[in-house]
XYZ file of N, CA, C and O in Angstrom:
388
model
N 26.640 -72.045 159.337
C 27.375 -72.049 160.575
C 27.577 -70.601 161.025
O 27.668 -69.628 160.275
N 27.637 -70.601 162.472
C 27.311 -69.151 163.028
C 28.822 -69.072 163.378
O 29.314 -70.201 163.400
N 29.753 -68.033 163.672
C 30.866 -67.688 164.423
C 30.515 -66.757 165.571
O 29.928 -65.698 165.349
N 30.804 -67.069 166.581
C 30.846 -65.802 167.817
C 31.787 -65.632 168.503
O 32.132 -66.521 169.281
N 32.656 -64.126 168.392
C 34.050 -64.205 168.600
C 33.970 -63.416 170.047
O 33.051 -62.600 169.982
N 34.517 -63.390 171.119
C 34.068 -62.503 172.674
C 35.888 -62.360 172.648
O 36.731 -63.177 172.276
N 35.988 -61.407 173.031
C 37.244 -61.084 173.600
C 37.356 -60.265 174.621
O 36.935 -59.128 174.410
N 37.922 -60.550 175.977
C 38.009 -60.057 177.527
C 39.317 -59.526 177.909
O 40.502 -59.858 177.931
N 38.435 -58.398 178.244
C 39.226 -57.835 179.574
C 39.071 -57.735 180.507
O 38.065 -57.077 180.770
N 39.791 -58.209 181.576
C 40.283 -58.066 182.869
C 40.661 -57.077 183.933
O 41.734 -56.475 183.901
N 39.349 -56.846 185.312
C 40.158 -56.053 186.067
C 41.078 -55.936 186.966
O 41.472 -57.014 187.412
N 41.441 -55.234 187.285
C 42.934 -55.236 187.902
C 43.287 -56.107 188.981
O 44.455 -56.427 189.202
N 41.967 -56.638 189.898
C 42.175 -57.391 190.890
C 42.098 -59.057 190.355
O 42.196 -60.008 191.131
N 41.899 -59.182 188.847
C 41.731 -60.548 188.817
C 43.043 -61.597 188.559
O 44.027 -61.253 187.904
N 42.919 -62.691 189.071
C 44.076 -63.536 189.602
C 44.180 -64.531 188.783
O 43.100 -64.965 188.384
N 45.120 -65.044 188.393
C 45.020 -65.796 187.325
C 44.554 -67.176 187.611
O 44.031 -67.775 186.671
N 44.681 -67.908 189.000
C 43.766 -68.761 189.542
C 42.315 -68.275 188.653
O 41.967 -68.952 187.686
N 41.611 -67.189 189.028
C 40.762 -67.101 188.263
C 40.545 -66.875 186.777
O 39.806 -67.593 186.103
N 41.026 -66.147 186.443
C 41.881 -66.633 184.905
C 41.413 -67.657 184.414
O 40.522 -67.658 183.565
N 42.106 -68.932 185.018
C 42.503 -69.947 184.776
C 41.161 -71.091 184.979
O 41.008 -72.101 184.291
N 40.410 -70.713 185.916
C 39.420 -70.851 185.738
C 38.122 -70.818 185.146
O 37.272 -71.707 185.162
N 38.064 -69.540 184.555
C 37.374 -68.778 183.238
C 37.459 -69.829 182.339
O 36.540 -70.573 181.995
N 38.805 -69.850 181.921
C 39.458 -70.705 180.755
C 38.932 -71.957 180.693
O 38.585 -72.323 179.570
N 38.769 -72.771 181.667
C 38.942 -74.174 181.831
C 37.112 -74.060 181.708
O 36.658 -74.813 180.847
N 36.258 -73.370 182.328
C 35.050 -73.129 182.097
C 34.106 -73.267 180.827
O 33.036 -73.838 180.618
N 35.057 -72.418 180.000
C 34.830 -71.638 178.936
C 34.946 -73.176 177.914
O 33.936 -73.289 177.221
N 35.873 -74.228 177.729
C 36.119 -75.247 177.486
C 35.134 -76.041 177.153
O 34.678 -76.552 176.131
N 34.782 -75.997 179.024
C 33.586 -77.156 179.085
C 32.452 -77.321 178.729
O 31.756 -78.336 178.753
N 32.071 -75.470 178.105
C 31.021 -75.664 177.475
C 31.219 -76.360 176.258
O 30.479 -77.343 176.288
N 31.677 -76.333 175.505
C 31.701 -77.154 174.156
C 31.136 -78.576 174.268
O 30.682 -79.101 173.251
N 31.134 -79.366 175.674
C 30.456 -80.490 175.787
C 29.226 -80.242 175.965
O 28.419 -80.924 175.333
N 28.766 -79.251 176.828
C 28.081 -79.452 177.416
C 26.488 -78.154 177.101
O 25.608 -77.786 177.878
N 26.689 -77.890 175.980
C 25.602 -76.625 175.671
C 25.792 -77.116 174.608
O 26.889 -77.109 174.049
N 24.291 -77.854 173.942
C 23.977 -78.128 172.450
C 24.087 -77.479 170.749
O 23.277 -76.555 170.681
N 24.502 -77.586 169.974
C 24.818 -77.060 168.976
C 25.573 -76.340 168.855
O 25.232 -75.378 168.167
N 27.090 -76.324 169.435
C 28.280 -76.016 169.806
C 28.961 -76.914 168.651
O 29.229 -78.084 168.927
N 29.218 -76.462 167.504
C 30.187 -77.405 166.207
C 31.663 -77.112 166.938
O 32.230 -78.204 166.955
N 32.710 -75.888 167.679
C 33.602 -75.985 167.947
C 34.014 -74.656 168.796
O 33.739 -73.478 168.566
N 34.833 -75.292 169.949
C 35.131 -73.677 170.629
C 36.753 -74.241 170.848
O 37.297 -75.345 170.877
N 37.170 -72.856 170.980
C 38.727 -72.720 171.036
C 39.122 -71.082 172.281
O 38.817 -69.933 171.963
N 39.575 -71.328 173.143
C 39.767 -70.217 173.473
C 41.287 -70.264 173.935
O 41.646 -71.288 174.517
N 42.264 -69.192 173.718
C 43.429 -68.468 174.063
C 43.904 -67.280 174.575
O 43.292 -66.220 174.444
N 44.742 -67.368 175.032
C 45.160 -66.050 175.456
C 45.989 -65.140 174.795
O 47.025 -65.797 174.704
N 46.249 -63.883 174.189
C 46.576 -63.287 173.431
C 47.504 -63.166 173.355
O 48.156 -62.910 174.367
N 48.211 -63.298 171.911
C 49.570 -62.991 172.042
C 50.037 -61.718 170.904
O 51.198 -61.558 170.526
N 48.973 -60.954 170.508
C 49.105 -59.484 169.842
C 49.931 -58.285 170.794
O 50.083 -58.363 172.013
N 50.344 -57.338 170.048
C 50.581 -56.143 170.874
C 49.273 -55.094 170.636
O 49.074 -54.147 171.397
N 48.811 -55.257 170.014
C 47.583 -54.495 169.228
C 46.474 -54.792 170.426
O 45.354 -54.640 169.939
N 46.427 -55.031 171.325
C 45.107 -56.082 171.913
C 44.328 -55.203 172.370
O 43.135 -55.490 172.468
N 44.811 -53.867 172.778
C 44.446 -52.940 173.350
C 43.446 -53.112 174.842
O 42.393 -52.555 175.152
N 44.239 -54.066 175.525
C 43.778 -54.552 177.112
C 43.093 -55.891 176.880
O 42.327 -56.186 177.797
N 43.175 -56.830 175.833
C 42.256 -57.930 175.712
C 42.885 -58.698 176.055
O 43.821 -58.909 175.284
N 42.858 -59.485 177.170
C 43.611 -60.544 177.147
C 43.784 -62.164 176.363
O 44.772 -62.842 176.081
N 42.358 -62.359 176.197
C 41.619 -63.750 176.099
C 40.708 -63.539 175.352
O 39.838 -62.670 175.400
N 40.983 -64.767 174.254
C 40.093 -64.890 173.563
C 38.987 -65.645 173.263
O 38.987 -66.226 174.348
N 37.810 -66.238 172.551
C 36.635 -66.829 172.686
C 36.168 -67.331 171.260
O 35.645 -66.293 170.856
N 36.028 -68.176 170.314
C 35.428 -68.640 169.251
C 34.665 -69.607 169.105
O 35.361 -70.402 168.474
N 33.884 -69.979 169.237
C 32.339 -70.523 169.156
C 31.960 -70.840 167.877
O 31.570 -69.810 167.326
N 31.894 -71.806 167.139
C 31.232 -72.032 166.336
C 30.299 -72.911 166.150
O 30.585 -74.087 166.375
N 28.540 -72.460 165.555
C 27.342 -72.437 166.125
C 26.672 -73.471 165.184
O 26.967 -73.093 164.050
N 25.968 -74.514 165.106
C 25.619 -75.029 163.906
C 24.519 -73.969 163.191
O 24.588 -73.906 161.964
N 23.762 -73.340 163.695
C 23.134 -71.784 163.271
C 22.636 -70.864 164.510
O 23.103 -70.867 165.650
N 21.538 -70.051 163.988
C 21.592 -69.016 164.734
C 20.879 -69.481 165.722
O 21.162 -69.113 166.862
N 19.858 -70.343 165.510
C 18.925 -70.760 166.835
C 19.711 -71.228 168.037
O 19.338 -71.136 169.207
N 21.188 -71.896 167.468
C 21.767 -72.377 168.850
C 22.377 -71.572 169.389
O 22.457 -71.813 170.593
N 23.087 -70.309 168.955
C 23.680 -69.235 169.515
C 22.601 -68.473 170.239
O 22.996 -67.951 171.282
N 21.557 -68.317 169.990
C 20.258 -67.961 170.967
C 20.118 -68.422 171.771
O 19.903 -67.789 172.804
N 20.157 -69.665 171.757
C 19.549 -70.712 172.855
C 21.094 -70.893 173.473
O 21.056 -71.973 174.063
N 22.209 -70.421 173.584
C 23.058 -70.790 173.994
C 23.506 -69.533 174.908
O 24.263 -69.740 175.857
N 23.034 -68.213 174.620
C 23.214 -66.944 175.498
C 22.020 -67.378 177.390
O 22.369 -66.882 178.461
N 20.898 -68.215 177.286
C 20.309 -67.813 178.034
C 20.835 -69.449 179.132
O 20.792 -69.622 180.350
N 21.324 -70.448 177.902
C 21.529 -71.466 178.717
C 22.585 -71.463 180.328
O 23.447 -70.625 180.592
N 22.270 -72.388 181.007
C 22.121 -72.513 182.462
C 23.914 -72.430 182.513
O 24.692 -71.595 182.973
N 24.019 -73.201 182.092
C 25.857 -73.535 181.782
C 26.840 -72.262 181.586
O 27.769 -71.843 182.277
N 26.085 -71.667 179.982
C 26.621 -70.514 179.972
C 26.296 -69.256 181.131
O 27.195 -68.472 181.433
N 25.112 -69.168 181.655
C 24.738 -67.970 182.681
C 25.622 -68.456 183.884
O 26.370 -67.633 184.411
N 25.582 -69.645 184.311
C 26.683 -69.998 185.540
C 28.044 -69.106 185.201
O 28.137 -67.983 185.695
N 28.926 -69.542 184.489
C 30.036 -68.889 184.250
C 29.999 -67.858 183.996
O 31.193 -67.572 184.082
N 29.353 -66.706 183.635
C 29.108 -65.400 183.265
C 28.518 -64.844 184.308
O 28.232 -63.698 183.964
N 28.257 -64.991 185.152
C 27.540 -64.846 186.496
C 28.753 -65.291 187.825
O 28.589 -64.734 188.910
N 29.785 -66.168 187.689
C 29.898 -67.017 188.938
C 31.698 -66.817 188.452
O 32.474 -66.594 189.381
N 32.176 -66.891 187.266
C 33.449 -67.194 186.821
C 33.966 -65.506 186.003
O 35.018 -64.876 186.113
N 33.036 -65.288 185.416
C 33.560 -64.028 184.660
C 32.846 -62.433 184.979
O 33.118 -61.371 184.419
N 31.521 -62.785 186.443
C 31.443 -61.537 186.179
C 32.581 -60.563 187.860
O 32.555 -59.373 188.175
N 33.333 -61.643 188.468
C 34.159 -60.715 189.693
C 35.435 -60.257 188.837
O 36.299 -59.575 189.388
N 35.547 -60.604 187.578
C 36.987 -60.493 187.470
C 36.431 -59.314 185.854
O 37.319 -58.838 185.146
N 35.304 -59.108 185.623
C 35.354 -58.658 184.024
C 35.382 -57.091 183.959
O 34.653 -56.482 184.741
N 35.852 -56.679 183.438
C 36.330 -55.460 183.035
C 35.474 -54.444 181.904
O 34.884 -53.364 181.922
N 35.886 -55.755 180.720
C 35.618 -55.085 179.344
C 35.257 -56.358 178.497
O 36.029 -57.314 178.566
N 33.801 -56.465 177.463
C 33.718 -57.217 176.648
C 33.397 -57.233 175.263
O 32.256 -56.893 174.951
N 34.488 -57.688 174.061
C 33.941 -56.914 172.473
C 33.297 -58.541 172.387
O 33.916 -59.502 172.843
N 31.871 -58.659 171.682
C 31.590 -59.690 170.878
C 31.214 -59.428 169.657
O 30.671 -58.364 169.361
N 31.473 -60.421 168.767
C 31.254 -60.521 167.164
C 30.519 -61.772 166.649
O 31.104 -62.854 166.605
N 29.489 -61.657 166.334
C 29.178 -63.172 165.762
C 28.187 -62.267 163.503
O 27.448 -61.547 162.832
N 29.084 -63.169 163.671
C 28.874 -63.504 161.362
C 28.707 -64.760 161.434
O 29.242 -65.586 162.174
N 27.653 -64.915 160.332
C 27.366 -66.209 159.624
C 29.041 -67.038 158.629
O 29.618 -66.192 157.946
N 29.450 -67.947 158.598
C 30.428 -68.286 157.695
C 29.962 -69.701 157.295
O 30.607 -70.353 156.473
């Protein structure tokens, strides 16, 4: 099983309507982009975050689906249409567990 952890930041003009949208996005992939074992995303509640608001965990049944899951249609919509007017800053992490 693959983990892929994304954590966002936000620029200054983004609204939490959109926010909120991201979020609800970000969700729907878990139905809907194949070999998705589990996603969870939240919003941060560290002081440490150092501007991150939101968080992202993905877990992949392996690596082929996390491949095939960067170029898919679903995911490029939202990364294109939902997260790229509002994105700022992005750390990703993906380990095998």
């Amino acid at each position: 099983m693959i983990e892929h952890i994304v954590l966002f930041k936000f620029n200054d003009n983004a609204t939490t309507a959109q926010i909120e949208a991201l979020t609800k996005g970000l969700h729907e992939m878990a139905t809907a982009i194949p070999g998705i074992h589990s996603l969870v995303v939240s919003e941060n509640k560290s002081s440490h975050s150092k501007g991150y608001t939101l968080g992202l965990v993905v877990r992949f049944t392996d690596w082929a689906a996390l491949e095939a899951y960067i170029p898919h249609p679903v995911h490029q919509a939202l990364v294109i249409d939902l997260l790229g007017p509002i994105h700022a800053d992005l750390v990703a992490f993906d380990y095998e567990i």
